[in-house]
């Protein structure tokens, strides 16, 4: 290693030196802020005064030019609208009539949804009640074998909210 030496960073370049930070990036104690979610989901039931729920979406886009949302069908034929901004969320919350027809747009609370998961390798010695004590768990039951109904190490768990995995 001839000719090479490791230089110690100068004090003004040391990002861990809090006393030497510029005021623009100096940490300041601020009160916590609560973010209102911009994405709110709404459901348009498949039974409407329109011929199809998708016609409600078309009428919304024609009536409100600055509306921004994405549309996905669910398994029963309803349409789920995800608003992209606060203005769209406000419009979708307030609309009751389009083209002289009554429209039912139902706000969906994401926390009401539950996700069913299987917890693997849960020890047989531990009771399932330990899992149920968790604040997000609504239901937990141990799986059993089909032949002799012996308990397995798998636990079926229902969790409040949406799954974090995608």
GROMACS .gro file of N, CA and C in nm, residues 16-159:
model
  432
   16UNK      N    1  -2.211   1.315   1.040
   16UNK     CA    2  -2.255   1.277   1.174
   16UNK      C    3  -2.226   1.386   1.277
   17UNK      N    4  -2.163   1.495   1.235
   17UNK     CA    5  -2.132   1.606   1.326
   17UNK      C    6  -2.250   1.703   1.326
   18UNK      N    7  -2.338   1.689   1.424
   18UNK     CA    8  -2.462   1.767   1.427
   18UNK      C    9  -2.436   1.916   1.450
   19UNK      N   10  -2.326   1.949   1.520
   19UNK     CA   11  -2.298   2.090   1.547
   19UNK      C   12  -2.254   2.164   1.423
   20UNK      N   13  -2.207   2.093   1.325
   20UNK     CA   14  -2.153   2.156   1.206
   20UNK      C   15  -2.253   2.156   1.090
   21UNK      N   16  -2.376   2.117   1.113
   21UNK     CA   17  -2.475   2.111   1.006
   21UNK      C   18  -2.528   2.251   0.975
   22UNK      N   19  -2.562   2.272   0.850
   22UNK     CA   20  -2.620   2.401   0.814
   22UNK      C   21  -2.761   2.408   0.869
   23UNK      N   22  -2.814   2.529   0.893
   23UNK     CA   23  -2.948   2.542   0.949
   23UNK      C   24  -3.056   2.480   0.861
   24UNK      N   25  -3.032   2.471   0.731
   24UNK     CA   26  -3.134   2.418   0.640
   24UNK      C   27  -3.161   2.270   0.665
   25UNK      N   28  -3.059   2.197   0.708
   25UNK     CA   29  -3.079   2.055   0.730
   25UNK      C   30  -3.068   2.016   0.876
   26UNK      N   31  -3.056   2.116   0.964
   26UNK     CA   32  -3.047   2.089   1.107
   26UNK      C   33  -3.182   2.037   1.157
   27UNK      N   34  -3.183   1.926   1.229
   27UNK     CA   35  -3.312   1.873   1.275
   27UNK      C   36  -3.382   1.970   1.370
   28UNK      N   37  -3.508   1.990   1.346
   28UNK     CA   38  -3.588   2.080   1.428
   28UNK      C   39  -3.705   2.001   1.483
   29UNK      N   40  -3.733   2.022   1.610
   29UNK     CA   41  -3.846   1.952   1.671
   29UNK      C   42  -3.975   2.012   1.617
   30UNK      N   43  -4.053   1.931   1.547
   30UNK     CA   44  -4.180   1.976   1.492
   30UNK      C   45  -4.290   1.886   1.544
   31UNK      N   46  -4.410   1.941   1.555
   31UNK     CA   47  -4.519   1.855   1.600
   31UNK      C   48  -4.549   1.751   1.493
   32UNK      N   49  -4.593   1.633   1.533
   32UNK     CA   50  -4.623   1.530   1.433
   32UNK      C   51  -4.740   1.572   1.346
   33UNK      N   52  -4.731   1.537   1.219
   33UNK     CA   53  -4.839   1.568   1.127
   33UNK      C   54  -4.909   1.439   1.088
   34UNK      N   55  -5.037   1.448   1.064
   34UNK     CA   56  -5.115   1.333   1.024
   34UNK      C   57  -5.150   1.349   0.878
   35UNK      N   58  -5.115   1.250   0.799
   35UNK     CA   59  -5.139   1.255   0.656
   35UNK      C   60  -5.276   1.195   0.626
   36UNK      N   61  -5.357   1.271   0.554
   36UNK     CA   62  -5.485   1.220   0.509
   36UNK      C   63  -5.458   1.139   0.383
   37UNK      N   64  -5.500   1.015   0.378
   37UNK     CA   65  -5.469   0.934   0.260
   37UNK      C   66  -5.535   0.991   0.135
   38UNK      N   67  -5.455   1.000   0.028
   38UNK     CA   68  -5.510   1.053  -0.096
   38UNK      C   69  -5.585   0.944  -0.172
   39UNK      N   70  -5.549   0.820  -0.149
   39UNK     CA   71  -5.618   0.711  -0.218
   39UNK      C   72  -5.728   0.659  -0.128
   40UNK      N   73  -5.849   0.680  -0.172
   40UNK     CA   74  -5.965   0.629  -0.100
   40UNK      C   75  -6.039   0.541  -0.199
   41UNK      N   76  -6.089   0.428  -0.155
   41UNK     CA   77  -6.158   0.337  -0.244
   41UNK      C   78  -6.308   0.350  -0.230
   42UNK      N   79  -6.376   0.336  -0.343
   42UNK     CA   80  -6.522   0.344  -0.349
   42UNK      C   81  -6.573   0.227  -0.430
   43UNK      N   82  -6.695   0.185  -0.400
   43UNK     CA   83  -6.756   0.074  -0.473
   43UNK      C   84  -6.880   0.122  -0.545
   44UNK      N   85  -6.892   0.086  -0.673
   44UNK     CA   86  -7.014   0.108  -0.749
   44UNK      C   87  -7.077  -0.030  -0.766
   45UNK      N   88  -7.193  -0.055  -0.701
   45UNK     CA   89  -7.256  -0.187  -0.711
   45UNK      C   90  -7.297  -0.218  -0.855
   46UNK      N   91  -7.298  -0.346  -0.889
   46UNK     CA   92  -7.334  -0.383  -1.027
   46UNK      C   93  -7.480  -0.352  -1.057
   47UNK      N   94  -7.567  -0.348  -0.954
   47UNK     CA   95  -7.707  -0.311  -0.974
   47UNK      C   96  -7.721  -0.160  -0.962
   48UNK      N   97  -7.737  -0.092  -1.075
   48UNK     CA   98  -7.756   0.054  -1.076
   48UNK      C   99  -7.874   0.086  -1.167
   49UNK      N  100  -7.908   0.216  -1.170
   49UNK     CA  101  -8.012   0.260  -1.264
   49UNK      C  102  -7.956   0.266  -1.406
   50UNK      N  103  -7.824   0.259  -1.419
   50UNK     CA  104  -7.761   0.249  -1.550
   50UNK      C  105  -7.764   0.102  -1.593
   51UNK      N  106  -7.739   0.076  -1.720
   51UNK     CA  107  -7.739  -0.063  -1.768
   51UNK      C  108  -7.628  -0.146  -1.706
   52UNK      N  109  -7.515  -0.081  -1.681
   52UNK     CA  110  -7.399  -0.150  -1.624
   52UNK      C  111  -7.324  -0.052  -1.536
   53UNK      N  112  -7.253  -0.103  -1.437
   53UNK     CA  113  -7.177  -0.016  -1.345
   53UNK      C  114  -7.070   0.064  -1.420
   54UNK      N  115  -7.017   0.009  -1.530
   54UNK     CA  116  -6.915   0.082  -1.606
   54UNK      C  117  -6.971   0.209  -1.669
   55UNK      N  118  -7.102   0.211  -1.698
   55UNK     CA  119  -7.163   0.333  -1.752
   55UNK      C  120  -7.159   0.447  -1.650
   56UNK      N  121  -7.160   0.414  -1.522
   56UNK     CA  122  -7.146   0.516  -1.418
   56UNK      C  123  -7.007   0.578  -1.427
   57UNK      N  124  -6.905   0.496  -1.451
   57UNK     CA  125  -6.768   0.545  -1.464
   57UNK      C  126  -6.756   0.640  -1.583
   58UNK      N  127  -6.816   0.602  -1.696
   58UNK     CA  128  -6.813   0.687  -1.815
   58UNK      C  129  -6.884   0.819  -1.788
   59UNK      N  130  -6.999   0.814  -1.721
   59UNK     CA  131  -7.074   0.935  -1.689
   59UNK      C  132  -6.994   1.025  -1.595
   60UNK      N  133  -6.923   0.966  -1.500
   60UNK     CA  134  -6.839   1.045  -1.409
   60UNK      C  135  -6.729   1.117  -1.486
   61UNK      N  136  -6.663   1.047  -1.579
   61UNK     CA  137  -6.555   1.107  -1.656
   61UNK      C  138  -6.606   1.218  -1.748
   62UNK      N  139  -6.727   1.203  -1.801
   62UNK     CA  140  -6.783   1.308  -1.887
   62UNK      C  141  -6.828   1.429  -1.806
   63UNK      N  142  -6.882   1.406  -1.688
   63UNK     CA  143  -6.934   1.513  -1.604
   63UNK      C  144  -6.822   1.594  -1.537
   64UNK      N  145  -6.720   1.524  -1.488
   64UNK     CA  146  -6.610   1.589  -1.416
   64UNK      C  147  -6.481   1.565  -1.493
   65UNK      N  148  -6.432   1.670  -1.560
   65UNK     CA  149  -6.315   1.656  -1.647
   65UNK      C  150  -6.185   1.634  -1.570
   66UNK      N  151  -6.176   1.688  -1.446
   66UNK     CA  152  -6.050   1.679  -1.371
   66UNK      C  153  -6.047   1.563  -1.272
   67UNK      N  154  -6.136   1.469  -1.288
   67UNK     CA  155  -6.144   1.355  -1.195
   67UNK      C  156  -6.036   1.253  -1.232
   68UNK      N  157  -5.968   1.198  -1.129
   68UNK     CA  158  -5.859   1.103  -1.152
   68UNK      C  159  -5.880   0.982  -1.062
   69UNK      N  160  -5.900   0.867  -1.123
   69UNK     CA  161  -5.918   0.744  -1.046
   69UNK      C  162  -5.885   0.623  -1.133
   70UNK      N  163  -5.861   0.512  -1.068
   70UNK     CA  164  -5.843   0.386  -1.140
   70UNK      C  165  -5.961   0.296  -1.109
   71UNK      N  166  -5.990   0.204  -1.200
   71UNK     CA  167  -6.108   0.117  -1.187
   71UNK      C  168  -6.065  -0.029  -1.194
   72UNK      N  169  -6.118  -0.109  -1.099
   72UNK     CA  170  -6.095  -0.254  -1.101
   72UNK      C  171  -6.226  -0.322  -1.067
   73UNK      N  172  -6.260  -0.429  -1.138
   73UNK     CA  173  -6.379  -0.506  -1.099
   73UNK      C  174  -6.345  -0.597  -0.982
   74UNK      N  175  -6.445  -0.624  -0.898
   74UNK     CA  176  -6.423  -0.726  -0.795
   74UNK      C  177  -6.487  -0.856  -0.841
   75UNK      N  178  -6.484  -0.958  -0.758
   75UNK     CA  179  -6.528  -1.091  -0.801
   75UNK      C  180  -6.678  -1.103  -0.823
   76UNK      N  181  -6.758  -1.014  -0.762
   76UNK     CA  182  -6.903  -1.024  -0.777
   76UNK      C  183  -6.959  -0.932  -0.884
   77UNK      N  184  -6.873  -0.855  -0.952
   77UNK     CA  185  -6.919  -0.770  -1.061
   77UNK      C  186  -6.931  -0.623  -1.027
   78UNK      N  187  -6.904  -0.585  -0.902
   78UNK     CA  188  -6.902  -0.444  -0.866
   78UNK      C  189  -6.773  -0.383  -0.918
   79UNK      N  190  -6.770  -0.250  -0.929
   79UNK     CA  191  -6.648  -0.181  -0.969
   79UNK      C  192  -6.589  -0.111  -0.848
   80UNK      N  193  -6.457  -0.122  -0.830
   80UNK     CA  194  -6.387  -0.055  -0.722
   80UNK      C  195  -6.309   0.061  -0.783
   81UNK      N  196  -6.340   0.183  -0.738
   81UNK     CA  197  -6.271   0.303  -0.785
   81UNK      C  198  -6.170   0.344  -0.679
   82UNK      N  199  -6.047   0.372  -0.720
   82UNK     CA  200  -5.943   0.423  -0.630
   82UNK      C  201  -5.912   0.565  -0.671
   83UNK      N  202  -5.946   0.661  -0.584
   83UNK     CA  203  -5.922   0.801  -0.617
   83UNK      C  204  -5.772   0.829  -0.612
   84UNK      N  205  -5.727   0.921  -0.698
   84UNK     CA  206  -5.585   0.953  -0.706
   84UNK      C  207  -5.549   1.083  -0.636
   85UNK      N  208  -5.650   1.164  -0.599
   85UNK     CA  209  -5.623   1.289  -0.529
   85UNK      C  210  -5.742   1.325  -0.441
   86UNK      N  211  -5.722   1.431  -0.359
   86UNK     CA  212  -5.827   1.473  -0.265
   86UNK      C  213  -5.952   1.523  -0.338
   87UNK      N  214  -5.933   1.593  -0.450
   87UNK     CA  215  -6.046   1.647  -0.525
   87UNK      C  216  -6.136   1.534  -0.575
   88UNK      N  217  -6.076   1.429  -0.628
   88UNK     CA  218  -6.153   1.314  -0.677
   88UNK      C  219  -6.225   1.246  -0.562
   89UNK      N  220  -6.157   1.231  -0.448
   89UNK     CA  221  -6.220   1.168  -0.332
   89UNK      C  222  -6.342   1.249  -0.287
   90UNK      N  223  -6.330   1.381  -0.291
   90UNK     CA  224  -6.442   1.468  -0.251
   90UNK      C  225  -6.559   1.452  -0.348
   91UNK      N  226  -6.529   1.450  -0.478
   91UNK     CA  227  -6.634   1.435  -0.580
   91UNK      C  228  -6.705   1.301  -0.562
   92UNK      N  229  -6.628   1.193  -0.548
   92UNK     CA  230  -6.688   1.060  -0.536
   92UNK      C  231  -6.770   1.047  -0.408
   93UNK      N  232  -6.733   1.120  -0.304
   93UNK     CA  233  -6.809   1.115  -0.179
   93UNK      C  234  -6.942   1.188  -0.189
   94UNK      N  235  -6.948   1.290  -0.277
   94UNK     CA  236  -7.066   1.377  -0.282
   94UNK      C  237  -7.164   1.344  -0.394
   95UNK      N  238  -7.121   1.272  -0.498
   95UNK     CA  239  -7.207   1.247  -0.614
   95UNK      C  240  -7.323   1.154  -0.576
   96UNK      N  241  -7.445   1.199  -0.608
   96UNK     CA  242  -7.564   1.114  -0.587
   96UNK      C  243  -7.646   1.102  -0.714
   97UNK      N  244  -7.625   1.194  -0.810
   97UNK     CA  245  -7.702   1.197  -0.935
   97UNK      C  246  -7.609   1.216  -1.054
   98UNK      N  247  -7.631   1.139  -1.160
   98UNK     CA  248  -7.559   1.156  -1.286
   98UNK      C  249  -7.658   1.135  -1.399
   99UNK      N  250  -7.663   1.230  -1.491
   99UNK     CA  251  -7.753   1.222  -1.606
   99UNK      C  252  -7.898   1.197  -1.564
  100UNK      N  253  -7.938   1.254  -1.453
  100UNK     CA  254  -8.076   1.239  -1.405
  100UNK      C  255  -8.105   1.105  -1.340
  101UNK      N  256  -8.004   1.023  -1.320
  101UNK     CA  257  -8.023   0.893  -1.257
  101UNK      C  258  -7.952   0.891  -1.121
  102UNK      N  259  -8.012   0.822  -1.026
  102UNK     CA  260  -7.952   0.810  -0.894
  102UNK      C  261  -7.832   0.716  -0.899
  103UNK      N  262  -7.722   0.760  -0.838
  103UNK     CA  263  -7.599   0.682  -0.837
  103UNK      C  264  -7.563   0.649  -0.692
  104UNK      N  265  -7.528   0.525  -0.670
  104UNK     CA  266  -7.486   0.483  -0.536
  104UNK      C  267  -7.337   0.453  -0.541
  105UNK      N  268  -7.256   0.543  -0.483
  105UNK     CA  269  -7.112   0.523  -0.474
  105UNK      C  270  -7.080   0.506  -0.326
  106UNK      N  271  -7.034   0.388  -0.289
  106UNK     CA  272  -7.015   0.352  -0.148
  106UNK      C  273  -6.868   0.363  -0.111
  107UNK      N  274  -6.834   0.448  -0.012
  107UNK     CA  275  -6.694   0.453   0.033
  107UNK      C  276  -6.656   0.324   0.104
  108UNK      N  277  -6.536   0.276   0.075
  108UNK     CA  278  -6.487   0.154   0.138
  108UNK      C  279  -6.379   0.190   0.239
  109UNK      N  280  -6.389   0.135   0.357
  109UNK     CA  281  -6.289   0.156   0.460
  109UNK      C  282  -6.190   0.041   0.450
  110UNK      N  283  -6.062   0.074   0.425
  110UNK     CA  284  -5.961  -0.030   0.408
  110UNK      C  285  -5.940  -0.111   0.535
  111UNK      N  286  -5.963  -0.051   0.650
  111UNK     CA  287  -5.943  -0.123   0.775
  111UNK      C  288  -6.049  -0.230   0.798
  112UNK      N  289  -6.164  -0.220   0.731
  112UNK     CA  290  -6.268  -0.320   0.750
  112UNK      C  291  -6.233  -0.452   0.681
  113UNK      N  292  -6.145  -0.447   0.584
  113UNK     CA  293  -6.108  -0.569   0.513
  113UNK      C  294  -6.024  -0.657   0.603
  114UNK      N  295  -6.037  -0.785   0.585
  114UNK     CA  296  -5.952  -0.879   0.658
  114UNK      C  297  -5.876  -0.964   0.557
  115UNK      N  298  -5.760  -1.007   0.599
  115UNK     CA  299  -5.677  -1.092   0.516
  115UNK      C  300  -5.661  -1.225   0.587
  116UNK      N  301  -5.683  -1.333   0.517
  116UNK     CA  302  -5.669  -1.467   0.574
  116UNK      C  303  -5.532  -1.521   0.534
  117UNK      N  304  -5.457  -1.566   0.634
  117UNK     CA  305  -5.323  -1.618   0.610
  117UNK      C  306  -5.304  -1.748   0.687
  118UNK      N  307  -5.203  -1.823   0.647
  118UNK     CA  308  -5.167  -1.944   0.720
  118UNK      C  309  -5.031  -1.922   0.783
  119UNK      N  310  -5.027  -1.936   0.914
  119UNK     CA  311  -4.903  -1.924   0.989
  119UNK      C  312  -4.840  -2.063   0.995
  120UNK      N  313  -4.719  -2.077   0.941
  120UNK     CA  314  -4.652  -2.207   0.934
  120UNK      C  315  -4.556  -2.226   1.051
  121UNK      N  316  -4.530  -2.350   1.086
  121UNK     CA  317  -4.432  -2.389   1.188
  121UNK      C  318  -4.461  -2.327   1.325
  122UNK      N  319  -4.588  -2.312   1.360
  122UNK     CA  320  -4.624  -2.261   1.493
  122UNK      C  321  -4.615  -2.378   1.590
  123UNK      N  322  -4.538  -2.366   1.698
  123UNK     CA  323  -4.516  -2.480   1.789
  123UNK      C  324  -4.646  -2.536   1.847
  124UNK      N  325  -4.654  -2.666   1.854
  124UNK     CA  326  -4.772  -2.733   1.909
  124UNK      C  327  -4.791  -2.702   2.057
  125UNK      N  328  -4.681  -2.672   2.127
  125UNK     CA  329  -4.688  -2.646   2.270
  125UNK      C  330  -4.750  -2.509   2.301
  126UNK      N  331  -4.740  -2.415   2.205
  126UNK     CA  332  -4.795  -2.280   2.229
  126UNK      C  333  -4.943  -2.277   2.198
  127UNK      N  334  -5.023  -2.220   2.287
  127UNK     CA  335  -5.167  -2.211   2.258
  127UNK      C  336  -5.196  -2.104   2.154
  128UNK      N  337  -5.304  -2.122   2.079
  128UNK     CA  338  -5.345  -2.028   1.974
  128UNK      C  339  -5.387  -1.894   2.035
  129UNK      N  340  -5.428  -1.893   2.162
  129UNK     CA  341  -5.472  -1.771   2.229
  129UNK      C  342  -5.363  -1.664   2.229
  130UNK      N  343  -5.237  -1.706   2.224
  130UNK     CA  344  -5.126  -1.610   2.220
  130UNK      C  345  -5.135  -1.526   2.093
  131UNK      N  346  -5.171  -1.588   1.982
  131UNK     CA  347  -5.185  -1.517   1.854
  131UNK      C  348  -5.305  -1.423   1.860
  132UNK      N  349  -5.415  -1.469   1.918
  132UNK     CA  350  -5.538  -1.390   1.922
  132UNK      C  351  -5.520  -1.261   2.002
  133UNK      N  352  -5.425  -1.259   2.095
  133UNK     CA  353  -5.402  -1.139   2.176
  133UNK      C  354  -5.346  -1.023   2.094
  134UNK      N  355  -5.291  -1.052   1.976
  134UNK     CA  356  -5.237  -0.945   1.891
  134UNK      C  357  -5.352  -0.855   1.846
  135UNK      N  358  -5.328  -0.724   1.843
  135UNK     CA  359  -5.435  -0.628   1.815
  135UNK      C  360  -5.493  -0.641   1.675
  136UNK      N  361  -5.414  -0.686   1.577
  136UNK     CA  362  -5.465  -0.695   1.440
  136UNK      C  363  -5.531  -0.829   1.407
  137UNK      N  364  -5.518  -0.926   1.495
  137UNK     CA  365  -5.573  -1.059   1.469
  137UNK      C  366  -5.718  -1.065   1.516
  138UNK      N  367  -5.807  -1.107   1.425
  138UNK     CA  368  -5.948  -1.120   1.462
  138UNK      C  369  -5.986  -1.265   1.490
  139UNK      N  370  -5.913  -1.359   1.431
  139UNK     CA  371  -5.947  -1.500   1.448
  139UNK      C  372  -5.822  -1.584   1.421
  140UNK      N  373  -5.805  -1.688   1.499
  140UNK     CA  374  -5.694  -1.782   1.476
  140UNK      C  375  -5.739  -1.921   1.517
  141UNK      N  376  -5.718  -2.017   1.430
  141UNK     CA  377  -5.753  -2.156   1.464
  141UNK      C  378  -5.648  -2.249   1.406
  142UNK      N  379  -5.610  -2.347   1.487
  142UNK     CA  380  -5.508  -2.442   1.445
  142UNK      C  381  -5.567  -2.541   1.345
  143UNK      N  382  -5.492  -2.573   1.242
  143UNK     CA  383  -5.535  -2.672   1.143
  143UNK      C  384  -5.518  -2.812   1.200
  144UNK      N  385  -5.600  -2.905   1.150
  144UNK     CA  386  -5.592  -3.044   1.194
  144UNK      C  387  -5.580  -3.134   1.071
  145UNK      N  388  -5.526  -3.252   1.092
  145UNK     CA  389  -5.512  -3.347   0.982
  145UNK      C  390  -5.649  -3.405   0.948
  146UNK      N  391  -5.666  -3.448   0.824
  146UNK     CA  392  -5.797  -3.496   0.780
  146UNK      C  393  -5.828  -3.637   0.831
  147UNK      N  394  -5.725  -3.720   0.851
  147UNK     CA  395  -5.752  -3.858   0.892
  147UNK      C  396  -5.786  -3.871   1.040
  148UNK      N  397  -5.695  -3.828   1.127
  148UNK     CA  398  -5.717  -3.852   1.270
  148UNK      C  399  -5.743  -3.724   1.349
  149UNK      N  400  -5.761  -3.612   1.281
  149UNK     CA  401  -5.792  -3.483   1.343
  149UNK      C  402  -5.684  -3.439   1.443
  150UNK      N  403  -5.561  -3.480   1.421
  150UNK     CA  404  -5.450  -3.438   1.507
  150UNK      C  405  -5.411  -3.295   1.471
  151UNK      N  406  -5.371  -3.218   1.572
  151UNK     CA  407  -5.333  -3.079   1.548
  151UNK      C  408  -5.204  -3.073   1.469
  152UNK      N  409  -5.196  -2.973   1.380
  152UNK     CA  410  -5.076  -2.952   1.300
  152UNK      C  411  -5.006  -2.825   1.348
  153UNK      N  412  -4.893  -2.794   1.286
  153UNK     CA  413  -4.819  -2.673   1.321
  153UNK      C  414  -4.864  -2.553   1.236
  154UNK      N  415  -4.971  -2.568   1.162
  154UNK     CA  416  -5.026  -2.458   1.082
  154UNK      C  417  -5.144  -2.396   1.155
  155UNK      N  418  -5.150  -2.261   1.151
  155UNK     CA  419  -5.260  -2.189   1.215
  155UNK      C  420  -5.322  -2.096   1.111
  156UNK      N  421  -5.453  -2.105   1.093
  156UNK     CA  422  -5.526  -2.017   1.002
  156UNK      C  423  -5.557  -1.889   1.078
  157UNK      N  424  -5.510  -1.774   1.026
  157UNK     CA  425  -5.520  -1.646   1.097
  157UNK      C  426  -5.592  -1.544   1.009
  158UNK      N  427  -5.690  -1.472   1.067
  158UNK     CA  428  -5.755  -1.359   1.001
  158UNK      C  429  -5.699  -1.231   1.061
  159UNK      N  430  -5.650  -1.141   0.974
  159UNK     CA  431  -5.586  -1.017   1.018
  159UNK      C  432  -5.666  -0.898   0.968
   0.00000   0.00000   0.00000
